[in-house]
Amino acid sequence: MRRVLVTGGAGFIGSHFIKHALRVHPDWYIVNLDKLSYAGNPDNLTGLPDPNRHKFVRGDITDHKLVEKLWRDCPAGSGAGFDAVVNFAAETHVDRSILWADDFIKTDVLGAFTLLEAARQFGVNKFVQISTDEVYGSIERGSFSEDSPLNPRNPYSASKAGADRLAYAYFATHNVPVIITRCSNNFGPNQHPEKFMPLFITNAMDDKPLPLYGDGRYVRDWIHVEDHCTAIDFLIARGQLGETYNIAGGNEVENVAIARRICQRLGKPESLIQSVKDRPGHDRRYSLNAGKLAALGWKPQRDFNQSLDATIDWYAANKSWWRKIKGGKFKRYYAQQYGQRL
Ligand code: NAD
Ligand code: TYD
């Protein structure tokens, strides 16, 4: 058995990655370390393929004693600790990082340090640091490649940039076998309804306003979460140590166009779309050149419009999943963020 530590595996992308990995790698045993923050959701882990090869550990990636224990309890055949570590765990919502950045710096930076340090001391064959395209900042024209300078412009992306470069430093200085991925915006089932697409889809279903920031002409490059997961899996097998890889969907779309399509698909009036106060420091456009990954032989498989429709349909068919989240503490955050009651 190959032993793989996945952190943040009760979140959106981490839970999809675990499902994908259990499906395609019958020889993987996955330890899933997740603190179940407001964004972590055990419901994301129901219906796992072969659940006996998944062990959930509730805990914090900044807890070095616990992290050390996970390594010590991991008798990998190779004697080198985990075969692979994939670090998804992070505070991830830009708007929350603007309200209060403390947890972002703790989890995203100190947490990555704690894992890297354990990897250095106790061994790992591959350490994948899940970074983000947001570390490059905004670009008006053209696209960022892996050697573009980093220019994070909000506390979330700055803390992710810190972790990204710390991971590289552990490769350069300590020979920890690190690979860094920078992916564009993900969408799909099980994404927390604080994020743009699920928020707009679920508000529209309830005939609530869709709070579009500023002029709505901000551009993100969208990738389906399952394409992101296959790219990570591909890089675990084929990525070069010490290298960084952009992962992109190749679907650059303005927010307002997505808001309109959501209304259309759900048969709701576009008058639900309401322009609200803009996000401070709002990055205008993200765009990646993913040629380096394409040259290795990977490209995304999913059509954007079809996947968006399927995603909208998933939220329509899984109301109990998101109502549980939106019915709880989320209401307080929503009132603070949008000045409106949900
Ligand atoms: P998410 O917010 O849905 O999930 C994060 C998970 O991390 C949750 O399960 C949470 O409980 C867990 N977590 C938070 N703090 C923790 C801690 N201190 N210790 C242990 N677990 C902790 O996030 P996501 O959208 O699935 O993103 C996963 C990763 O992918 C993040 O590193 C994010 O920066 C990166 N990423 C996300 C996107 C995107 O569009 N969502 C794009 C590129 C990169
Ligand atoms: P988000 O899902 O927060 O991802 P990120 O900012 O990390 O790319 O937001 C995606 C885009 O949608 C971004 O341009 C901000 C915008 N947005 C809104 O217009 N209204 C909202 O309520 C939210 C949450 C986002």
mmCIF file of C-alpha atoms and ligand atoms in Angstrom:
data_model
loop_
_atom_site.group_PDB
_atom_site.id
_atom_site.type_symbol
_atom_site.label_atom_id
_atom_site.label_comp_id
_atom_site.label_asym_id
_atom_site.label_seq_id
_atom_site.Cartn_x
_atom_site.Cartn_y
_atom_site.Cartn_z
ATOM 1 C CA MET A 1 0.000 0.000 0.000
ATOM 2 C CA ARG A 2 1.116 3.523 -0.744
ATOM 3 C CA ARG A 3 0.440 5.857 2.190
ATOM 4 C CA VAL A 4 -0.779 9.285 1.254
ATOM 5 C CA LEU A 5 -1.465 12.186 3.609
ATOM 6 C CA VAL A 6 -4.141 14.540 2.309
ATOM 7 C CA THR A 7 -4.801 17.656 4.364
ATOM 8 C CA GLY A 8 -8.025 19.628 4.096
ATOM 9 C CA GLY A 9 -9.765 16.565 2.684
ATOM 10 C CA ALA A 10 -13.179 17.498 4.100
ATOM 11 C CA GLY A 11 -13.221 20.667 2.014
ATOM 12 C CA PHE A 12 -14.306 21.198 -1.569
ATOM 13 C CA ILE A 13 -11.287 20.188 -3.669
ATOM 14 C CA GLY A 14 -9.692 17.871 -1.085
ATOM 15 C CA SER A 15 -12.827 15.704 -0.848
ATOM 16 C CA HIS A 16 -13.037 15.416 -4.643
ATOM 17 C CA PHE A 17 -9.359 14.510 -4.744
ATOM 18 C CA ILE A 18 -9.842 11.744 -2.159
ATOM 19 C CA LYS A 19 -12.781 10.287 -4.091
ATOM 20 C CA HIS A 20 -10.792 10.428 -7.311
ATOM 21 C CA ALA A 21 -7.690 8.859 -5.748
ATOM 22 C CA LEU A 22 -9.567 6.014 -4.030
ATOM 23 C CA ARG A 23 -11.258 5.271 -7.358
ATOM 24 C CA VAL A 24 -8.167 5.206 -9.555
ATOM 25 C CA HIS A 25 -5.457 4.004 -7.136
ATOM 26 C CA PRO A 26 -6.456 0.704 -5.498
ATOM 27 C CA ASP A 27 -3.057 0.647 -3.745
ATOM 28 C CA TRP A 28 -3.467 4.010 -1.922
ATOM 29 C CA TYR A 29 -4.256 4.278 1.773
ATOM 30 C CA ILE A 30 -5.244 7.868 2.544
ATOM 31 C CA VAL A 31 -4.891 9.628 5.882
ATOM 32 C CA ASN A 32 -7.080 12.738 5.770
ATOM 33 C CA LEU A 33 -6.087 15.442 8.276
ATOM 34 C CA ASP A 34 -8.721 18.162 8.531
ATOM 35 C CA LYS A 35 -9.647 20.414 11.436
ATOM 36 C CA LEU A 36 -13.245 20.796 10.244
ATOM 37 C CA SER A 37 -13.207 24.558 10.199
ATOM 38 C CA TYR A 38 -16.457 26.243 9.128
ATOM 39 C CA ALA A 39 -15.485 25.139 5.576
ATOM 40 C CA GLY A 40 -14.777 21.494 6.404
ATOM 41 C CA ASN A 41 -17.796 19.264 5.965
ATOM 42 C CA PRO A 42 -18.031 15.538 6.792
ATOM 43 C CA ASP A 43 -21.001 15.353 4.394
ATOM 44 C CA ASN A 44 -18.462 15.814 1.580
ATOM 45 C CA LEU A 45 -16.991 12.432 2.502
ATOM 46 C CA THR A 46 -20.098 10.302 2.238
ATOM 47 C CA GLY A 47 -20.153 7.607 -0.444
ATOM 48 C CA LEU A 48 -16.371 7.230 -0.674
ATOM 49 C CA PRO A 49 -15.255 4.432 -2.977
ATOM 50 C CA ASP A 50 -13.655 1.779 -0.710
ATOM 51 C CA PRO A 51 -13.866 3.751 2.583
ATOM 52 C CA ASN A 52 -11.599 1.207 4.337
ATOM 53 C CA ARG A 53 -8.643 2.828 2.607
ATOM 54 C CA HIS A 54 -9.505 6.242 4.072
ATOM 55 C CA LYS A 55 -8.763 7.291 7.630
ATOM 56 C CA PHE A 56 -10.129 10.608 8.858
ATOM 57 C CA VAL A 57 -8.156 12.447 11.547
ATOM 58 C CA ARG A 58 -9.679 15.584 12.973
ATOM 59 C CA GLY A 59 -6.846 17.980 13.715
ATOM 60 C CA ASP A 60 -4.955 21.118 12.833
ATOM 61 C CA ILE A 61 -2.015 21.202 10.402
ATOM 62 C CA THR A 62 -0.327 23.740 12.691
ATOM 63 C CA ASP A 63 -0.299 21.154 15.538
ATOM 64 C CA HIS A 64 3.258 19.880 15.190
ATOM 65 C CA LYS A 65 2.840 17.133 17.823
ATOM 66 C CA LEU A 66 -0.131 15.673 15.977
ATOM 67 C CA VAL A 67 1.584 15.998 12.600
ATOM 68 C CA GLU A 68 4.673 14.260 13.979
ATOM 69 C CA LYS A 69 2.486 11.473 15.381
ATOM 70 C CA LEU A 70 0.876 10.923 11.982
ATOM 71 C CA TRP A 71 4.323 10.406 10.512
ATOM 72 C CA ARG A 72 5.413 8.114 13.317
ATOM 73 C CA ASP A 73 2.212 6.028 12.980
ATOM 74 C CA CYS A 74 2.867 5.601 9.268
ATOM 75 C CA PRO A 75 4.961 2.519 8.683
ATOM 76 C CA ALA A 76 5.521 3.031 4.976
ATOM 77 C CA GLY A 77 7.135 0.072 3.229
ATOM 78 C CA SER A 78 9.897 2.324 1.915
ATOM 79 C CA GLY A 79 10.787 3.490 5.425
ATOM 80 C CA ALA A 80 10.462 7.066 4.202
ATOM 81 C CA GLY A 81 7.313 8.237 5.981
ATOM 82 C CA PHE A 82 4.463 9.055 3.635
ATOM 83 C CA ASP A 83 4.756 8.201 -0.030
ATOM 84 C CA ALA A 84 3.017 11.464 -0.796
ATOM 85 C CA VAL A 85 1.619 14.497 1.011
ATOM 86 C CA VAL A 86 -0.921 16.742 -0.702
ATOM 87 C CA ASN A 87 -1.533 19.929 1.256
ATOM 88 C CA PHE A 88 -4.970 21.359 0.464
ATOM 89 C CA ALA A 89 -5.700 22.628 3.995
ATOM 90 C CA ALA A 90 -6.094 26.380 4.009
ATOM 91 C CA GLU A 91 -8.342 29.281 4.793
ATOM 92 C CA THR A 92 -9.573 30.027 1.296
ATOM 93 C CA HIS A 93 -12.103 32.833 1.043
ATOM 94 C CA VAL A 94 -10.738 36.218 -0.055
ATOM 95 C CA ASP A 95 -13.646 38.174 1.469
ATOM 96 C CA ARG A 96 -13.084 36.595 4.883
ATOM 97 C CA SER A 97 -9.359 37.379 4.655
ATOM 98 C CA ILE A 98 -10.307 41.020 4.198
ATOM 99 C CA LEU A 99 -12.531 40.946 7.289
ATOM 100 C CA TRP A 100 -9.925 39.138 9.468
ATOM 101 C CA ALA A 101 -6.644 37.667 8.199
ATOM 102 C CA ASP A 102 -5.321 36.021 11.367
ATOM 103 C CA ASP A 103 -6.431 32.452 10.546
ATOM 104 C CA PHE A 104 -5.089 32.752 7.001
ATOM 105 C CA ILE A 105 -1.590 33.485 8.178
ATOM 106 C CA LYS A 106 -1.748 30.764 10.824
ATOM 107 C CA THR A 107 -3.122 27.971 8.656
ATOM 108 C CA ASP A 108 -1.820 28.838 5.216
ATOM 109 C CA VAL A 109 1.723 29.829 6.233
ATOM 110 C CA LEU A 110 2.412 28.256 9.640
ATOM 111 C CA GLY A 111 0.466 25.127 8.671
ATOM 112 C CA ALA A 112 2.494 24.645 5.490
ATOM 113 C CA PHE A 113 5.683 25.178 7.514
ATOM 114 C CA THR A 114 4.621 22.529 10.060
ATOM 115 C CA LEU A 115 4.019 19.945 7.331
ATOM 116 C CA LEU A 116 7.201 20.802 5.431
ATOM 117 C CA GLU A 117 9.240 20.567 8.604
ATOM 118 C CA ALA A 118 7.766 17.123 9.410
ATOM 119 C CA ALA A 119 8.489 16.037 5.824
ATOM 120 C CA ARG A 120 12.085 17.206 6.220
ATOM 121 C CA GLN A 121 12.567 15.376 9.522
ATOM 122 C CA PHE A 122 10.621 12.180 8.929
ATOM 123 C CA GLY A 123 10.643 11.767 5.166
ATOM 124 C CA VAL A 124 8.308 11.882 2.191
ATOM 125 C CA ASN A 125 8.656 10.818 -1.433
ATOM 126 C CA LYS A 126 6.629 13.692 -2.847
ATOM 127 C CA PHE A 127 5.159 16.808 -1.226
ATOM 128 C CA VAL A 128 2.551 18.626 -3.297
ATOM 129 C CA GLN A 129 1.802 22.152 -2.135
ATOM 130 C CA ILE A 130 -1.556 23.267 -3.533
ATOM 131 C CA SER A 131 -1.008 26.918 -4.305
ATOM 132 C CA THR A 132 -3.211 29.164 -6.461
ATOM 133 C CA ASP A 133 -3.144 31.417 -9.528
ATOM 134 C CA GLU A 134 -4.012 34.281 -7.166
ATOM 135 C CA VAL A 135 -0.369 34.493 -6.043
ATOM 136 C CA TYR A 136 0.446 36.252 -9.349
ATOM 137 C CA GLY A 137 -2.096 38.999 -8.741
ATOM 138 C CA SER A 138 -4.125 40.587 -11.520
ATOM 139 C CA ILE A 139 -3.228 40.823 -15.231
ATOM 140 C CA GLU A 140 -5.016 43.085 -17.752
ATOM 141 C CA ARG A 141 -3.648 41.439 -20.924
ATOM 142 C CA GLY A 142 -1.704 38.256 -21.618
ATOM 143 C CA SER A 143 -1.200 35.389 -19.177
ATOM 144 C CA PHE A 144 1.112 34.504 -16.315
ATOM 145 C CA SER A 145 3.620 31.714 -16.699
ATOM 146 C CA GLU A 146 5.371 29.949 -13.828
ATOM 147 C CA ASP A 147 8.325 32.338 -13.858
ATOM 148 C CA SER A 148 6.183 35.511 -13.728
ATOM 149 C CA PRO A 149 6.789 37.563 -10.591
ATOM 150 C CA LEU A 150 4.400 37.022 -7.689
ATOM 151 C CA ASN A 151 2.247 39.993 -6.750
ATOM 152 C CA PRO A 152 -0.449 38.871 -4.306
ATOM 153 C CA ARG A 153 -2.850 41.711 -3.494
ATOM 154 C CA ASN A 154 -5.069 40.450 -0.666
ATOM 155 C CA PRO A 155 -4.328 38.674 2.632
ATOM 156 C CA TYR A 156 -5.510 35.291 1.271
ATOM 157 C CA SER A 157 -3.267 35.361 -1.780
ATOM 158 C CA ALA A 158 -0.366 36.818 0.222
ATOM 159 C CA SER A 159 -0.524 33.985 2.742
ATOM 160 C CA LYS A 160 -0.767 31.438 -0.095
ATOM 161 C CA ALA A 161 2.276 33.054 -1.731
ATOM 162 C CA GLY A 162 4.136 32.712 1.575
ATOM 163 C CA ALA A 163 3.386 28.979 1.684
ATOM 164 C CA ASP A 164 4.215 28.580 -2.006
ATOM 165 C CA ARG A 165 7.695 30.064 -1.609
ATOM 166 C CA LEU A 166 8.281 28.321 1.723
ATOM 167 C CA ALA A 167 7.630 25.003 -0.017
ATOM 168 C CA TYR A 168 10.174 25.941 -2.676
ATOM 169 C CA ALA A 169 12.653 26.978 0.024
ATOM 170 C CA TYR A 170 12.344 23.527 1.635
ATOM 171 C CA PHE A 171 13.195 21.981 -1.721
ATOM 172 C CA ALA A 172 16.144 24.295 -2.420
ATOM 173 C CA THR A 173 17.546 24.242 1.103
ATOM 174 C CA HIS A 174 16.585 20.886 2.546
ATOM 175 C CA ASN A 175 15.936 18.729 -0.551
ATOM 176 C CA VAL A 176 12.331 18.075 0.438
ATOM 177 C CA PRO A 177 10.801 16.649 -2.783
ATOM 178 C CA VAL A 178 8.327 19.457 -3.376
ATOM 179 C CA ILE A 179 6.022 20.127 -6.336
ATOM 180 C CA ILE A 180 3.938 23.312 -6.377
ATOM 181 C CA THR A 181 0.664 23.684 -8.286
ATOM 182 C CA ARG A 182 -1.063 26.984 -9.085
ATOM 183 C CA CYS A 183 -4.590 26.352 -10.303
ATOM 184 C CA SER A 184 -7.240 28.729 -11.566
ATOM 185 C CA ASN A 185 -10.760 29.083 -10.063
ATOM 186 C CA ASN A 186 -12.478 25.745 -9.425
ATOM 187 C CA PHE A 187 -16.183 25.006 -9.642
ATOM 188 C CA GLY A 188 -18.348 21.922 -9.178
ATOM 189 C CA PRO A 189 -20.419 20.092 -6.563
ATOM 190 C CA ASN A 190 -19.724 20.509 -2.822
ATOM 191 C CA GLN A 191 -18.203 24.006 -3.005
ATOM 192 C CA HIS A 192 -18.972 26.083 0.065
ATOM 193 C CA PRO A 193 -21.850 28.507 -0.655
ATOM 194 C CA GLU A 194 -19.737 31.499 0.376
ATOM 195 C CA LYS A 195 -18.007 31.254 -3.032
ATOM 196 C CA PHE A 196 -19.293 33.022 -6.127
ATOM 197 C CA MET A 197 -20.932 30.228 -8.130
ATOM 198 C CA PRO A 198 -22.630 28.271 -5.318
ATOM 199 C CA LEU A 199 -23.705 31.507 -3.635
ATOM 200 C CA PHE A 200 -25.356 32.783 -6.790
ATOM 201 C CA ILE A 201 -26.928 29.411 -7.676
ATOM 202 C CA THR A 202 -28.401 28.844 -4.210
ATOM 203 C CA ASN A 203 -29.553 32.457 -3.751
ATOM 204 C CA ALA A 204 -31.255 32.312 -7.146
ATOM 205 C CA MET A 205 -33.059 29.116 -6.190
ATOM 206 C CA ASP A 206 -34.419 30.950 -3.139
ATOM 207 C CA ASP A 207 -35.278 34.093 -5.177
ATOM 208 C CA LYS A 208 -32.715 36.097 -3.172
ATOM 209 C CA PRO A 209 -30.541 38.844 -4.712
ATOM 210 C CA LEU A 210 -27.277 37.822 -6.410
ATOM 211 C CA PRO A 211 -24.696 40.293 -5.020
ATOM 212 C CA LEU A 212 -22.434 41.107 -7.974
ATOM 213 C CA TYR A 213 -19.340 43.077 -6.970
ATOM 214 C CA GLY A 214 -18.693 46.341 -8.816
ATOM 215 C CA ASP A 215 -19.384 46.324 -12.551
ATOM 216 C CA GLY A 216 -19.344 42.501 -12.686
ATOM 217 C CA ARG A 217 -16.782 42.507 -15.491
ATOM 218 C CA TYR A 218 -14.080 40.797 -13.451
ATOM 219 C CA VAL A 219 -12.617 37.770 -15.205
ATOM 220 C CA ARG A 220 -11.721 34.385 -13.738
ATOM 221 C CA ASP A 221 -10.458 31.317 -15.612
ATOM 222 C CA TRP A 222 -12.742 28.484 -14.500
ATOM 223 C CA ILE A 223 -11.811 24.804 -14.226
ATOM 224 C CA HIS A 224 -14.025 21.925 -13.157
ATOM 225 C CA VAL A 225 -12.826 20.500 -9.839
ATOM 226 C CA GLU A 226 -12.451 16.993 -11.295
ATOM 227 C CA ASP A 227 -10.091 18.287 -13.969
ATOM 228 C CA HIS A 228 -8.040 19.920 -11.197
ATOM 229 C CA CYS A 229 -7.908 16.586 -9.331
ATOM 230 C CA THR A 230 -6.707 14.642 -12.366
ATOM 231 C CA ALA A 231 -4.016 17.281 -12.945
ATOM 232 C CA ILE A 232 -2.728 16.905 -9.372
ATOM 233 C CA ASP A 233 -2.732 13.128 -9.719
ATOM 234 C CA PHE A 234 -0.873 13.420 -13.032
ATOM 235 C CA LEU A 235 1.749 15.685 -11.429
ATOM 236 C CA ILE A 236 2.286 13.299 -8.505
ATOM 237 C CA ALA A 237 3.333 10.759 -11.125
ATOM 238 C CA ARG A 238 4.979 12.988 -13.728
ATOM 239 C CA GLY A 239 5.926 16.336 -12.154
ATOM 240 C CA GLN A 240 9.581 17.255 -11.687
ATOM 241 C CA LEU A 241 10.738 17.892 -8.137
ATOM 242 C CA GLY A 242 11.271 21.555 -7.293
ATOM 243 C CA GLU A 243 9.051 22.665 -10.194
ATOM 244 C CA THR A 244 5.911 24.772 -10.195
ATOM 245 C CA TYR A 245 3.009 24.035 -12.560
ATOM 246 C CA ASN A 246 0.122 26.258 -13.587
ATOM 247 C CA ILE A 247 -3.168 24.380 -13.980
ATOM 248 C CA ALA A 248 -5.832 26.184 -15.996
ATOM 249 C CA GLY A 249 -9.273 25.456 -17.355
ATOM 250 C CA GLY A 250 -8.848 27.827 -20.284
ATOM 251 C CA ASN A 251 -12.325 29.271 -19.673
ATOM 252 C CA GLU A 252 -12.024 33.009 -19.024
ATOM 253 C CA VAL A 253 -15.463 34.411 -18.324
ATOM 254 C CA GLU A 254 -16.808 37.659 -16.844
ATOM 255 C CA ASN A 255 -18.730 37.237 -13.599
ATOM 256 C CA VAL A 256 -21.839 38.889 -15.022
ATOM 257 C CA ALA A 257 -22.022 36.322 -17.844
ATOM 258 C CA ILE A 258 -21.978 33.490 -15.305
ATOM 259 C CA ALA A 259 -24.649 35.210 -13.199
ATOM 260 C CA ARG A 260 -26.871 35.488 -16.292
ATOM 261 C CA ARG A 261 -26.401 31.845 -17.256
ATOM 262 C CA ILE A 262 -27.319 30.759 -13.711
ATOM 263 C CA CYS A 263 -30.570 32.748 -13.898
ATOM 264 C CA GLN A 264 -31.335 31.302 -17.316
ATOM 265 C CA ARG A 265 -30.729 27.705 -16.308
ATOM 266 C CA LEU A 266 -32.899 28.071 -13.202
ATOM 267 C CA GLY A 267 -35.632 30.022 -14.994
ATOM 268 C CA LYS A 268 -35.153 33.065 -12.752
ATOM 269 C CA PRO A 269 -35.290 36.741 -13.794
ATOM 270 C CA GLU A 270 -31.981 38.570 -14.354
ATOM 271 C CA SER A 271 -33.370 41.337 -12.120
ATOM 272 C CA LEU A 272 -32.129 39.158 -9.211
ATOM 273 C CA ILE A 273 -28.594 40.248 -10.160
ATOM 274 C CA GLN A 274 -27.793 43.310 -8.032
ATOM 275 C CA SER A 275 -24.645 45.363 -8.188
ATOM 276 C CA VAL A 276 -23.173 45.751 -4.679
ATOM 277 C CA LYS A 277 -20.146 47.530 -3.205
ATOM 278 C CA ASP A 278 -16.947 46.204 -4.723
ATOM 279 C CA ARG A 279 -14.407 44.028 -2.902
ATOM 280 C CA PRO A 280 -11.411 46.158 -1.806
ATOM 281 C CA GLY A 281 -8.310 45.330 -3.880
ATOM 282 C CA HIS A 282 -10.456 43.217 -6.236
ATOM 283 C CA ASP A 283 -8.193 41.548 -8.821
ATOM 284 C CA ARG A 284 -9.558 42.415 -12.271
ATOM 285 C CA ARG A 285 -8.466 39.375 -14.220
ATOM 286 C CA TYR A 286 -6.675 36.097 -13.653
ATOM 287 C CA SER A 287 -5.100 34.340 -16.612
ATOM 288 C CA LEU A 288 -2.605 31.496 -16.776
ATOM 289 C CA ASN A 289 -0.347 30.075 -19.437
ATOM 290 C CA ALA A 290 -0.494 26.341 -18.710
ATOM 291 C CA GLY A 291 1.862 25.304 -21.533
ATOM 292 C CA LYS A 292 4.353 23.690 -19.153
ATOM 293 C CA LEU A 293 1.762 21.155 -17.960
ATOM 294 C CA ALA A 294 0.435 20.658 -21.497
ATOM 295 C CA ALA A 295 3.990 19.843 -22.653
ATOM 296 C CA LEU A 296 4.074 17.024 -20.078
ATOM 297 C CA GLY A 297 0.894 15.631 -21.636
ATOM 298 C CA TRP A 298 -2.052 16.846 -19.509
ATOM 299 C CA LYS A 299 -4.985 19.001 -20.528
ATOM 300 C CA PRO A 300 -8.464 19.552 -19.063
ATOM 301 C CA GLN A 301 -11.261 17.363 -20.446
ATOM 302 C CA ARG A 302 -14.461 19.161 -19.516
ATOM 303 C CA ASP A 303 -16.534 21.568 -21.543
ATOM 304 C CA PHE A 304 -17.225 24.710 -19.504
ATOM 305 C CA ASN A 305 -20.885 25.355 -20.365
ATOM 306 C CA GLN A 306 -21.898 21.723 -19.971
ATOM 307 C CA SER A 307 -20.068 21.474 -16.641
ATOM 308 C CA LEU A 308 -21.596 24.721 -15.400
ATOM 309 C CA ASP A 309 -25.101 23.466 -16.231
ATOM 310 C CA ALA A 310 -24.347 20.139 -14.514
ATOM 311 C CA THR A 311 -23.050 22.036 -11.477
ATOM 312 C CA ILE A 312 -26.203 24.168 -11.281
ATOM 313 C CA ASP A 313 -28.264 20.978 -11.545
ATOM 314 C CA TRP A 314 -26.246 19.375 -8.717
ATOM 315 C CA TYR A 315 -27.085 22.233 -6.318
ATOM 316 C CA ALA A 316 -30.736 22.001 -7.410
ATOM 317 C CA ALA A 317 -30.755 18.264 -6.665
ATOM 318 C CA ASN A 318 -28.839 18.541 -3.361
ATOM 319 C CA LYS A 319 -30.654 21.273 -1.473
ATOM 320 C CA SER A 320 -30.240 19.587 1.908
ATOM 321 C CA TRP A 321 -26.429 19.692 1.466
ATOM 322 C CA TRP A 322 -26.286 23.485 1.167
ATOM 323 C CA ARG A 323 -29.336 24.393 3.261
ATOM 324 C CA LYS A 324 -27.578 22.893 6.285
ATOM 325 C CA ILE A 325 -24.658 25.295 5.723
ATOM 326 C CA LYS A 326 -26.677 28.384 4.833
ATOM 327 C CA GLY A 327 -29.054 27.816 7.733
ATOM 328 C CA GLY A 328 -26.320 27.987 10.388
ATOM 329 C CA LYS A 329 -23.576 30.462 11.353
ATOM 330 C CA PHE A 330 -23.277 31.457 7.724
ATOM 331 C CA LYS A 331 -26.186 33.887 8.181
ATOM 332 C CA ARG A 332 -24.071 36.052 10.503
ATOM 333 C CA TYR A 333 -21.173 36.156 8.038
ATOM 334 C CA TYR A 334 -23.562 37.011 5.206
ATOM 335 C CA ALA A 335 -25.079 39.932 7.106
ATOM 336 C CA GLN A 336 -21.610 41.284 7.915
ATOM 337 C CA GLN A 337 -20.297 40.831 4.367
ATOM 338 C CA TYR A 338 -23.298 42.027 2.372
ATOM 339 C CA GLY A 339 -25.199 44.206 4.849
ATOM 340 C CA GLN A 340 -28.290 42.153 3.971
ATOM 341 C CA ARG A 341 -30.051 39.301 5.712
ATOM 342 C CA LEU A 342 -30.055 35.977 3.953
HETATM 343 P P1 NAD B 1 -12.149 24.799 1.284
HETATM 344 O O1 NAD B 1 -12.233 26.070 2.057
HETATM 345 O O2 NAD B 1 -13.392 24.223 0.680
HETATM 346 O O3 NAD B 1 -11.520 23.653 2.194
HETATM 347 C C1 NAD B 1 -10.440 23.869 3.048
HETATM 348 C C2 NAD B 1 -10.346 22.678 4.011
HETATM 349 O O4 NAD B 1 -9.213 22.877 4.866
HETATM 350 C C3 NAD B 1 -11.568 22.524 4.931
HETATM 351 O O5 NAD B 1 -12.005 21.185 4.972
HETATM 352 C C4 NAD B 1 -11.050 22.980 6.285
HETATM 353 O O6 NAD B 1 -11.714 22.341 7.392
HETATM 354 C C5 NAD B 1 -9.591 22.577 6.200
HETATM 355 N N1 NAD B 1 -8.742 23.363 7.106
HETATM 356 C C6 NAD B 1 -8.727 24.714 7.269
HETATM 357 N N2 NAD B 1 -7.817 25.057 8.191
HETATM 358 C C7 NAD B 1 -7.220 23.903 8.594
HETATM 359 C C8 NAD B 1 -6.186 23.610 9.525
HETATM 360 N N3 NAD B 1 -5.569 24.583 10.219
HETATM 361 N N4 NAD B 1 -5.825 22.324 9.704
HETATM 362 C C9 NAD B 1 -6.461 21.322 9.021
HETATM 363 N N5 NAD B 1 -7.436 21.552 8.140
HETATM 364 C C10 NAD B 1 -7.818 22.821 7.928
HETATM 365 O O7 NAD B 1 -11.048 25.064 0.181
HETATM 366 P P2 NAD B 1 -10.902 24.523 -1.323
HETATM 367 O O8 NAD B 1 -11.609 25.447 -2.235
HETATM 368 O O9 NAD B 1 -11.190 23.087 -1.347
HETATM 369 O O10 NAD B 1 -9.330 24.778 -1.562
HETATM 370 C C11 NAD B 1 -8.381 23.753 -1.247
HETATM 371 C C12 NAD B 1 -6.993 24.241 -1.589
HETATM 372 O O11 NAD B 1 -6.921 24.568 -2.981
HETATM 373 C C13 NAD B 1 -6.576 25.503 -0.832
HETATM 374 O O12 NAD B 1 -5.217 25.375 -0.491
HETATM 375 C C14 NAD B 1 -6.771 26.616 -1.847
HETATM 376 O O13 NAD B 1 -5.905 27.693 -1.600
HETATM 377 C C15 NAD B 1 -6.410 25.890 -3.144
HETATM 378 N N6 NAD B 1 -7.028 26.430 -4.365
HETATM 379 C C16 NAD B 1 -8.380 26.614 -4.417
HETATM 380 C C17 NAD B 1 -8.950 27.089 -5.591
HETATM 381 C C18 NAD B 1 -10.447 27.269 -5.694
HETATM 382 O O14 NAD B 1 -10.922 27.815 -6.693
HETATM 383 N N7 NAD B 1 -11.239 26.822 -4.743
HETATM 384 C C19 NAD B 1 -8.142 27.398 -6.706
HETATM 385 C C20 NAD B 1 -6.758 27.188 -6.610
HETATM 386 C C21 NAD B 1 -6.216 26.702 -5.432
HETATM 387 P P1 TYD B 2 -14.652 33.967 -5.393
HETATM 388 O O1 TYD B 2 -15.513 32.746 -5.585
HETATM 389 O O2 TYD B 2 -14.626 34.596 -4.043
HETATM 390 O O3 TYD B 2 -13.179 33.568 -5.889
HETATM 391 P P2 TYD B 2 -11.863 34.517 -6.028
HETATM 392 O O4 TYD B 2 -12.159 35.886 -5.610
HETATM 393 O O5 TYD B 2 -10.927 33.845 -5.090
HETATM 394 O O6 TYD B 2 -11.487 34.415 -7.455
HETATM 395 O O7 TYD B 2 -15.101 35.093 -6.427
HETATM 396 C C1 TYD B 2 -15.049 34.891 -7.822
HETATM 397 C C2 TYD B 2 -15.403 36.198 -8.498
HETATM 398 O O8 TYD B 2 -16.757 36.542 -8.163
HETATM 399 C C3 TYD B 2 -14.556 37.364 -8.012
HETATM 400 O O9 TYD B 2 -14.316 38.261 -9.105
HETATM 401 C C4 TYD B 2 -15.437 38.052 -6.985
HETATM 402 C C5 TYD B 2 -16.831 37.808 -7.521
HETATM 403 N N1 TYD B 2 -17.885 37.738 -6.486
HETATM 404 C C6 TYD B 2 -19.012 38.566 -6.589
HETATM 405 O O10 TYD B 2 -19.178 39.358 -7.534
HETATM 406 N N2 TYD B 2 -19.954 38.491 -5.593
HETATM 407 C C7 TYD B 2 -19.822 37.660 -4.532
HETATM 408 O O11 TYD B 2 -20.716 37.642 -3.642
HETATM 409 C C8 TYD B 2 -18.668 36.805 -4.452
HETATM 410 C C9 TYD B 2 -18.476 35.869 -3.289
HETATM 411 C C10 TYD B 2 -17.730 36.887 -5.471
#
